[in-house]
Each structure stands twice: as C-alpha cells, then as structure tokens.
Amino acid sequence: MSVITIERKVLEKNDEIASKNRELFQHNGLFVLNMVSSPGSGKTSIVERTLEYIKGKLSIGVIEGDVQTDFDAQRVAKFDVPVVQIITNGGCHLDAKLVHDALGNMSLKGIQLLIIENVGNLVCPANYDLGEHIKVVVASTTEGDDKPLKYPAMFRNASVLLINKIDLLPYINCTIEVLKNNAFRINPALNIFETSCTTKQGIKEWCDWLEKQVKNNPLSVADH
Amino acid sequence: MSVITIERKVLEKNDEIASKNRELFQHNGLFVLNMVSSPGSGKTSIVERTLEYIKGKLSIGVIEGDVQTDFDAQRVAKFDVPVVQIITNGGCHLDAKLVHDALGNMSLKGIQLLIIENVGNLVCPANYDLGEHIKVVVASTTEGDDKPLKYPAMFRNASVLLINKIDLLPYINCTIEVLKNNAFRINPALNIFETSCTTKQGIKEWCDWLEKQVKNNPLSVADH
C-alpha cells in the first residue's frame, strides 16, 4: 500500500487562484456548478436537459472542459448560451487557472448560473477547487453501485449526486438502494436525484432544486 | 487552450523502473496485461470471465489497483489465483514502482499470465508504462461512441479494445460502427473484441486470442 500525494505547493497555488475566481463570481452575482464524473456518465446530456428546462427561467453560461475535441461545446452551443471550451491536451482535470483564463473569454454580465463541466475523471478533479459554489457528481447506474466507496474523495467533496441512466436499471446489475447507502456512508449530506436524460425522469426535480439555490444566492443578479 | 505536461523527470524515473519490471517479467517467462478504462466499464467483470474461461489452460496471477477498497481483489480471489491489491489512497494511476513493490508480494514461479487491473481512469494511466507487454482498454457501450476521440492517448497506446456491455446496445444511444471507426481513427492497429460479461458474448474470442499471445511469448514457462 502506497500513498501518492499531490504536491502541497501546486494545490496552494490553485487555491489562491480559486479564491480570485470566487471573488469574481460573487462580484457578478454568479452561482457556479463544477460538474464531475467518470467519462461517459452523461454529464453533457445532463447539461443539455438542464438548459432545456431552465433556460427560460435563468440566464446561463457554460464552460466545457475536455482532454481533446470540442464536441461537448458544440452540443451545448445549440442551446444558444455562451460557451467556452477548455481543451487540456492530455491534462486530467480543470484547475482554477484554466477556468480563470476561460472567464476572460466570456461576458459574465447578466449571467446567473455558470455550469463548469469538468474533464471526465472520477479521481483528479476532486482535489482542485475552481472557486465553484458546489460540486455536482454524476454517477451512472451502469458504473455499478460500489463507486462511492471506491472513489470516495469525489463523493465526499460533492454537494449533489445525480444518479443518471436510471432507465437502464432493469437491464443491469446495480441496486439503487445500495448505491445510495454507499454514497451516504461517504457523505451523509449529499442531495441525491435520480435522473434519466432519455425519459427525462428526475430532471424537473433537479432543476427546481438548482433554481432555488441560484435564487437564494445572496448576490444573484436579481438583487442588483 | 492550455497544455499541462507531466514533468519529464517523473516519467523518466517511471520508465527506468518499468524496464526493470520488464526484465523481471522476461526472466520469469510472464506475459503481462495492463487493463485500463473508465470507472465502471466492467474491467473486474472481464477479469472474472477471463479467469473462468482460461484458468484451466494457463496459470494466472492478478494485481488489482484501486484508489480505495479491496473489493476487486476479493472478487478475483474467489477464483483461487494469486492476487495482490494495491491501494493508491487517492493516487489516480498505477506506476512502475507500485507494481514493482507488489511483485515482491507474489511468487512469479510458474505463472504464465499476469493481469494488472489499473485504477479506473481514462486519462492518467495512459502515460505510465508498468513494463507490461500490452495495454488492454475496456470501453463500455454505455459510455457512448465518442470516447476514443475525447481520450485519444489511452486508445493510441492500447493494443486491444474490448467493447464491453454489448448486451445493452438495444437500450442506449451508442452506434457500434461509429465507436469502432473512432477507435480505428486514433489507432488503426487496435485488436477489437465485442464482449458482454452478462451473456458472455465475445469472451471466448478474446480469451482464445489472449491464450495465443501468451503461448507465442518467446519466454513462456512451457519453453523453460
């Protein structure tokens, strides 16, 4: 058994820039999500369904993080919202500096909700604060019900768990109660929603909750 | 757009130890797989089905890499093969040193095939040579057909692609020909097998191919 630790200096530097991002978000009355998950859990589909449902109610911007390609940004741009793509070229997570640079390419005026879709990786993004208000972890039922115990840092640092691809439960070996119990063992304060981007189950509940968080944001644009 | 590069020195040190592992493998006539994938693609299920099919024909050892828990090692140990668990405690990939240390806890005498199951992560393990003969990347149909383009390093460095959970194709938005074409665009030399650990489709084809590779290994135990 061996411990690998990210150098403290790297994380300290990251936290400094994350604080600057946080100030910028507060100054502009932005509520910010950092969406994290394994590759292929359906993060982009969740963003699409969320935009579809919530776009008339809130003004939204999106930052897409990918190792390679701008496929996700193209998908999101169809919803006619401001999108900036970060390509990490092999980098395994977004960091506060990458997000800070991306913010320079987006007008924050009037935006109430900023969704940052991180690189698909259930390990590395857990340690990098981007300045967000909350981390949202998406776990698809097809990944199995043991993932919170096997990748605890991500589930511990998240405020919301979206259990996605709930429509596939009849065909796979995943017990939703076991998955939830495992998630609560790691983080009893998790807000859990069960979603399907195919049937749209749970999208309303998730979006209504999200809208409430944005509206409760003490510096939201409505208050200016 | 920004480039994050792993420090050359770290990789050079890793490659040095990987060479030592490679010598050890050759000396003992071992054929070694490095299995990589996203979390929840079914790597451990593939290992289970492979052990089930091939155990009577080859002597096998397994090294399990996980961020946390020894669930996978417990699953594999039921097949009565030597298993060593590496827990990285947050580390996002195995490296040559971790594997070298694990080898000290396993008698290599008589083993023909060593399966190393890496941490579930489609980004970081791509850059760390463990001394293996081949990388096998597992991609489940539920992750979508765009993954080879979005995570190219892993698909470029692999010799085999197992397209897993093929039984779920009727229920999801994934086109197998698109997935294969995307994989071949990144790596035209990939050996692709379509598998299901539920129906066992493709397991025989994959195992027969693997057995042939092991038997063709010029230093396999049979030749000593």
XYZ file of C-alpha atoms in Angstrom:
448
model
C 0.000 0.000 0.000
C 1.375 3.352 -1.000
C 0.334 6.976 -0.699
C 0.717 9.360 -3.599
C 0.170 12.979 -2.661
C -0.219 15.930 -4.980
C 2.445 18.433 -4.061
C 1.113 20.865 -1.494
C 2.586 23.809 -3.392
C 0.574 23.005 -6.513
C -2.645 22.867 -4.518
C -1.840 26.051 -2.573
C -1.256 27.937 -5.809
C -4.512 26.523 -7.174
C -6.453 27.566 -4.064
C -5.132 31.125 -4.389
C -6.480 31.434 -7.931
C -9.714 29.681 -6.912
C -10.239 32.434 -4.322
C -9.878 35.031 -7.067
C -12.430 33.171 -9.179
C -14.766 33.057 -6.176
C -14.477 36.829 -5.720
C -15.193 37.343 -9.407
C -18.255 35.083 -9.190
C -19.543 36.927 -6.117
C -18.896 40.311 -7.661
C -21.013 39.303 -10.663
C -23.708 37.529 -8.645
C -22.990 34.193 -10.299
C -23.896 30.785 -8.893
C -21.357 28.231 -10.121
C -21.512 24.437 -10.537
C -18.495 22.192 -11.027
C -19.816 19.018 -12.683
C -17.610 15.964 -12.257
C -17.892 12.281 -13.173
C -16.363 9.326 -14.993
C -16.140 9.551 -18.772
C -19.485 8.695 -20.350
C -21.706 9.094 -17.278
C -23.870 11.582 -19.154
C -22.626 14.948 -17.834
C -23.144 16.716 -21.173
C -26.593 15.183 -21.568
C -27.469 16.447 -18.070
C -26.261 19.914 -19.087
C -28.410 19.729 -22.249
C -31.553 18.647 -20.351
C -30.868 21.292 -17.669
C -30.515 24.054 -20.285
C -33.693 22.853 -21.999
C -35.666 23.019 -18.749
C -34.177 26.049 -17.043
C -33.149 28.380 -19.876
C -36.333 30.422 -19.796
C -36.014 30.950 -16.052
C -32.313 31.717 -15.601
C -29.543 33.160 -17.751
C -26.788 30.568 -18.065
C -23.184 30.287 -19.237
C -21.207 27.080 -19.736
C -17.505 26.211 -19.588
C -16.671 22.847 -21.149
C -13.509 21.003 -20.087
C -12.204 18.191 -22.262
C -8.929 16.365 -22.774
C -9.475 16.636 -26.512
C -12.178 17.740 -29.040
C -14.856 20.455 -28.752
C -17.756 18.048 -29.280
C -19.378 18.942 -25.946
C -19.156 22.697 -26.532
C -20.790 22.206 -29.940
C -23.642 20.262 -28.338
C -24.191 22.939 -25.710
C -23.867 25.869 -28.151
C -27.043 24.672 -29.889
C -28.962 25.980 -26.874
C -27.830 29.497 -27.715
C -25.977 30.140 -24.457
C -22.422 31.488 -24.090
C -19.964 28.557 -24.115
C -16.194 28.463 -23.711
C -14.282 25.248 -24.415
C -11.109 24.410 -22.488
C -9.039 21.661 -24.117
C -6.484 20.343 -21.628
C -4.451 18.439 -24.260
C -3.947 15.430 -22.027
C -4.418 17.204 -18.680
C -6.606 15.102 -16.398
C -8.596 17.856 -14.662
C -9.513 21.518 -14.836
C -7.737 23.811 -12.419
C -8.544 27.303 -11.166
C -6.080 28.935 -13.601
C -7.648 27.290 -16.663
C -11.086 28.443 -15.506
C -9.762 31.929 -14.736
C -8.397 32.190 -18.292
C -11.671 30.900 -19.742
C -13.616 33.554 -17.803
C -11.666 36.163 -19.747
C -13.415 34.901 -22.880
C -16.954 35.166 -21.519
C -19.058 38.194 -20.624
C -20.342 37.486 -17.116
C -22.753 40.434 -17.133
C -26.306 39.218 -16.578
C -25.386 35.558 -16.162
C -26.925 33.976 -13.061
C -25.738 30.382 -13.371
C -22.366 29.186 -14.650
C -22.023 25.457 -15.312
C -18.450 24.167 -15.499
C -18.283 20.663 -16.959
C -15.005 19.147 -15.818
C -12.887 16.529 -17.608
C -14.333 13.011 -17.324
C -12.289 11.640 -14.431
C -13.506 10.401 -11.058
C -10.121 10.898 -9.346
C -8.074 14.023 -10.093
C -10.741 16.775 -10.278
C -11.702 16.035 -6.651
C -8.678 17.940 -5.352
C -8.867 21.071 -7.486
C -11.110 23.874 -6.243
C -12.227 26.023 -9.185
C -13.945 28.603 -6.969
C -17.354 26.963 -7.536
C -20.262 27.074 -5.096
C -20.988 23.356 -5.339
C -19.589 20.216 -6.917
C -22.172 18.014 -8.627
C -21.058 14.419 -9.168
C -22.855 12.416 -11.848
C -22.715 8.627 -11.443
C -24.488 6.456 -13.968
C -26.223 3.275 -12.869
C -24.185 1.355 -15.459
C -20.990 2.070 -13.499
C -22.233 -0.121 -10.639
C -23.293 0.603 -7.073
C -19.816 0.437 -5.471
C -18.302 3.617 -6.924
C -18.764 5.945 -3.892
C -16.649 3.561 -1.786
C -14.016 3.079 -4.498
C -13.637 6.794 -5.358
C -14.542 8.414 -2.018
C -12.852 11.821 -2.396
C -15.143 12.844 -5.226
C -18.319 11.858 -3.391
C -17.083 13.415 -0.141
C -16.424 16.794 -1.789
C -19.703 16.935 -3.717
C -22.956 18.552 -2.548
C -25.143 16.805 -5.100
C -25.179 13.309 -6.570
C -27.106 12.779 -9.791
C -27.687 9.056 -10.275
C -28.052 9.048 -14.042
C -29.259 6.494 -16.630
C -31.903 5.355 -14.164
C -33.885 3.999 -17.146
C -31.281 1.245 -17.636
C -31.795 -0.297 -14.159
C -33.932 -3.217 -15.432
C -31.063 -4.412 -17.639
C -28.055 -4.155 -15.325
C -26.599 -5.370 -12.065
C -26.941 -2.200 -9.945
C -29.119 -1.784 -6.869
C -30.164 1.814 -6.390
C -30.555 1.492 -2.602
C -27.042 0.047 -2.284
C -25.654 2.892 -4.397
C -27.448 5.479 -2.241
C -26.361 3.843 1.013
C -22.757 3.726 -0.187
C -22.965 7.407 -1.152
C -24.445 8.375 2.237
C -21.730 6.351 4.048
C -19.142 8.613 2.415
C -21.174 11.823 2.601
C -24.393 11.926 4.667
C -25.149 15.485 3.488
C -25.444 14.597 -0.220
C -28.526 15.786 -2.092
C -29.400 12.875 -4.359
C -31.533 13.000 -7.509
C -32.297 10.040 -9.783
C -32.250 11.113 -13.422
C -32.590 9.840 -16.966
C -31.749 12.038 -19.927
C -33.678 9.628 -22.161
C -37.009 9.586 -20.293
C -36.318 12.941 -18.546
C -37.206 11.348 -15.202
C -35.920 13.488 -12.325
C -34.797 16.421 -14.498
C -37.590 18.665 -13.192
C -36.767 17.847 -9.540
C -33.047 18.516 -10.088
C -33.690 21.762 -11.998
C -36.234 23.053 -9.470
C -33.724 22.436 -6.667
C -30.975 24.138 -8.683
C -33.171 27.134 -9.487
C -33.867 27.560 -5.772
C -30.122 27.543 -4.986
C -29.461 30.184 -7.641
C -32.315 32.375 -6.435
C -31.090 32.025 -2.830
C -27.602 33.120 -3.887
C -27.305 36.352 -1.848
C -25.635 38.176 -4.735
C -27.819 36.940 -7.574
C -28.351 39.344 -10.455
C -31.994 39.869 -9.447
C -30.776 41.659 -6.314
C -28.578 44.204 -8.051
C -6.454 26.267 -24.639
C -3.675 25.140 -22.337
C -1.164 22.320 -22.206
C -0.434 20.529 -18.964
C 2.600 18.265 -19.171
C 3.663 15.681 -16.632
C 7.178 16.505 -15.607
C 9.668 14.695 -17.800
C 11.724 13.642 -14.779
C 8.792 11.788 -13.212
C 8.182 9.854 -16.414
C 11.882 9.104 -16.931
C 12.144 7.658 -13.430
C 8.991 5.635 -14.076
C 10.369 4.287 -17.368
C 13.561 3.157 -15.613
C 11.605 1.066 -13.117
C 9.281 -0.168 -15.883
C 12.374 -1.529 -17.663
C 13.315 -3.434 -14.512
C 9.786 -4.852 -14.316
C 10.053 -5.861 -17.968
C 13.324 -7.715 -17.312
C 11.724 -9.488 -14.354
C 8.743 -10.490 -16.488
C 11.006 -11.795 -19.262
C 13.216 -13.641 -16.813
C 10.153 -15.434 -15.433
C 8.523 -16.021 -18.834
C 5.489 -13.934 -17.921
C 3.081 -12.306 -20.369
C 1.636 -9.159 -18.785
C -1.570 -7.187 -19.442
C -2.227 -3.655 -18.199
C -6.021 -3.250 -18.165
C -7.234 0.336 -18.283
C -10.640 2.028 -18.540
C -13.121 4.493 -17.034
C -14.559 3.596 -13.634
C -17.394 1.106 -14.029
C -16.642 -0.091 -17.562
C -16.504 -3.668 -16.300
C -12.736 -4.329 -16.033
C -13.112 -6.586 -12.991
C -16.006 -8.466 -14.597
C -13.806 -9.013 -17.668
C -11.045 -10.354 -15.399
C -13.572 -12.696 -13.727
C -14.905 -14.036 -17.035
C -11.340 -14.371 -18.356
C -10.228 -16.348 -15.291
C -13.323 -18.548 -15.563
C -12.578 -19.383 -19.196
C -8.796 -19.554 -19.225
C -7.816 -20.804 -15.772
C -7.590 -24.465 -16.792
C -5.327 -23.596 -19.715
C -2.906 -21.043 -18.222
C -1.576 -20.253 -14.763
C -2.527 -16.702 -13.872
C -1.706 -14.026 -11.305
C -3.562 -10.740 -10.772
C -2.558 -7.323 -9.433
C -5.523 -5.111 -8.548
C -5.098 -1.327 -8.474
C -7.714 0.785 -6.707
C -7.934 4.253 -5.236
C -9.677 2.766 -2.208
C -11.134 -0.612 -1.015
C -10.062 -4.184 -1.815
C -13.445 -5.175 -3.290
C -11.934 -6.125 -6.652
C -9.184 -8.267 -5.115
C -11.824 -10.087 -3.063
C -13.848 -10.798 -6.218
C -10.807 -12.125 -8.057
C -9.500 -14.174 -5.099
C -12.610 -16.377 -5.350
C -11.056 -17.875 -8.493
C -8.221 -19.239 -6.382
C -5.420 -17.376 -8.161
C -2.664 -15.314 -6.519
C -3.874 -11.709 -6.096
C -2.116 -8.618 -4.743
C -4.105 -5.450 -4.067
C -2.501 -2.029 -4.478
C -4.479 0.780 -2.832
C -3.254 4.138 -4.119
C -5.053 6.184 -1.420
C -6.166 8.853 -3.840
C -3.487 8.300 -6.479
C -5.012 8.366 -9.953
C -2.925 5.652 -11.660
C -0.568 2.768 -11.017
C 3.095 3.405 -11.728
C 6.033 1.067 -12.294
C 7.255 1.426 -8.691
C 3.894 0.418 -7.182
C 3.811 -2.629 -9.449
C 7.457 -3.440 -8.659
C 6.643 -3.411 -4.929
C 3.541 -5.543 -5.488
C 5.637 -8.121 -7.379
C 7.652 -8.602 -4.189
C 4.467 -9.995 -2.614
C 3.760 -12.578 -5.311
C 5.611 -15.736 -6.289
C 6.089 -15.462 -10.042
C 7.302 -19.046 -10.417
C 5.073 -20.978 -12.791
C 2.832 -18.020 -13.653
C 2.350 -17.534 -17.403
C -0.069 -14.612 -17.472
C -0.114 -11.613 -15.133
C -3.169 -9.354 -15.336
C -2.697 -5.865 -13.868
C -6.017 -4.071 -13.407
C -5.254 -0.357 -13.277
C -7.191 2.364 -11.417
C -10.423 3.347 -13.202
C -9.277 6.444 -15.085
C -9.225 7.050 -18.829
C -6.598 9.819 -18.640
C -3.607 9.411 -16.296
C -2.720 5.702 -16.656
C -2.072 6.271 -20.387
C 1.324 7.840 -19.650
C 2.707 5.343 -17.133
C 4.486 2.283 -18.519
C 4.312 -0.544 -15.981
C 6.591 -2.840 -18.008
C 3.580 -4.683 -19.481
C 3.501 -6.393 -22.877
C 0.186 -4.868 -23.915
C -2.376 -2.337 -22.684
C -5.980 -3.507 -22.959
C -8.526 -0.696 -22.878
C -12.090 -1.574 -21.893
C -14.794 0.830 -23.121
C -18.402 0.082 -22.303
C -21.134 0.846 -24.823
C -22.915 2.916 -22.152
C -20.065 5.459 -22.197
C -21.010 6.473 -25.756
C -19.287 6.105 -29.107
C -17.173 9.304 -28.933
C -14.708 8.262 -26.218
C -11.718 7.317 -28.444
C -11.689 10.854 -29.877
C -12.154 12.503 -26.471
C -9.498 10.432 -24.661
C -7.113 9.622 -27.523
C -3.899 8.867 -25.587
C -5.382 5.798 -23.955
C -6.706 4.362 -27.216
C -3.465 5.205 -29.052
C -1.317 3.361 -26.506
C -3.506 0.253 -26.290
C -3.125 -2.919 -28.371
C -6.595 -4.239 -27.607
C -10.009 -2.602 -27.243
C -12.722 -4.586 -25.503
C -16.099 -3.008 -26.273
C -17.968 -4.218 -23.211
C -21.665 -4.301 -22.179
C -22.566 -5.085 -25.781
C -25.851 -6.581 -24.465
C -27.085 -3.072 -23.545
C -26.922 -1.736 -27.134
C -30.699 -2.003 -27.730
C -31.383 0.379 -24.835
C -28.828 3.135 -25.391
C -27.658 5.761 -27.817
C -24.373 4.187 -28.990
C -23.591 3.004 -32.521
C -21.032 0.225 -32.508
C -19.721 1.030 -36.011
C -19.169 4.675 -35.050
C -17.323 3.587 -31.900
C -15.108 1.219 -33.913
C -14.421 3.818 -36.611
C -13.491 6.399 -33.976
C -11.164 3.871 -32.340
C -9.515 2.992 -35.673
C -9.072 6.699 -36.490
C -6.945 7.012 -33.347
C -5.251 3.622 -33.634
C -5.632 1.569 -36.841
C -3.733 -1.361 -35.288
C -6.227 -1.995 -32.464
C -7.497 -5.538 -31.975
C -11.183 -5.080 -31.154
C -13.439 -7.580 -29.400
C -17.109 -7.031 -28.553
C -17.907 -8.505 -25.150
C -20.655 -8.910 -22.591
C -19.932 -10.253 -19.126
C -23.674 -10.910 -18.687
C -24.299 -13.013 -21.809
C -20.594 -13.988 -22.154
C -20.681 -12.949 -25.822
C -17.163 -12.493 -27.169
C -15.393 -13.835 -24.068
C -14.266 -16.997 -25.901
C -12.870 -14.974 -28.847
C -10.984 -12.599 -26.527
C -9.614 -15.450 -24.381
C -8.568 -17.551 -27.382
C -6.680 -14.555 -28.787
C -5.083 -13.899 -25.396
C -4.061 -17.548 -24.962
C -2.350 -17.413 -28.359
C -0.371 -14.308 -27.326
C 0.752 -15.968 -24.107
C 1.761 -19.172 -25.880
C 3.663 -17.137 -28.509
C 5.555 -15.310 -25.738
C 9.123 -16.481 -26.548
C 9.940 -16.941 -22.874
C 6.718 -18.596 -21.734
C 7.037 -21.141 -18.923
C 6.335 -24.004 -21.328
C 9.697 -23.335 -23.025
C 11.873 -23.481 -19.913
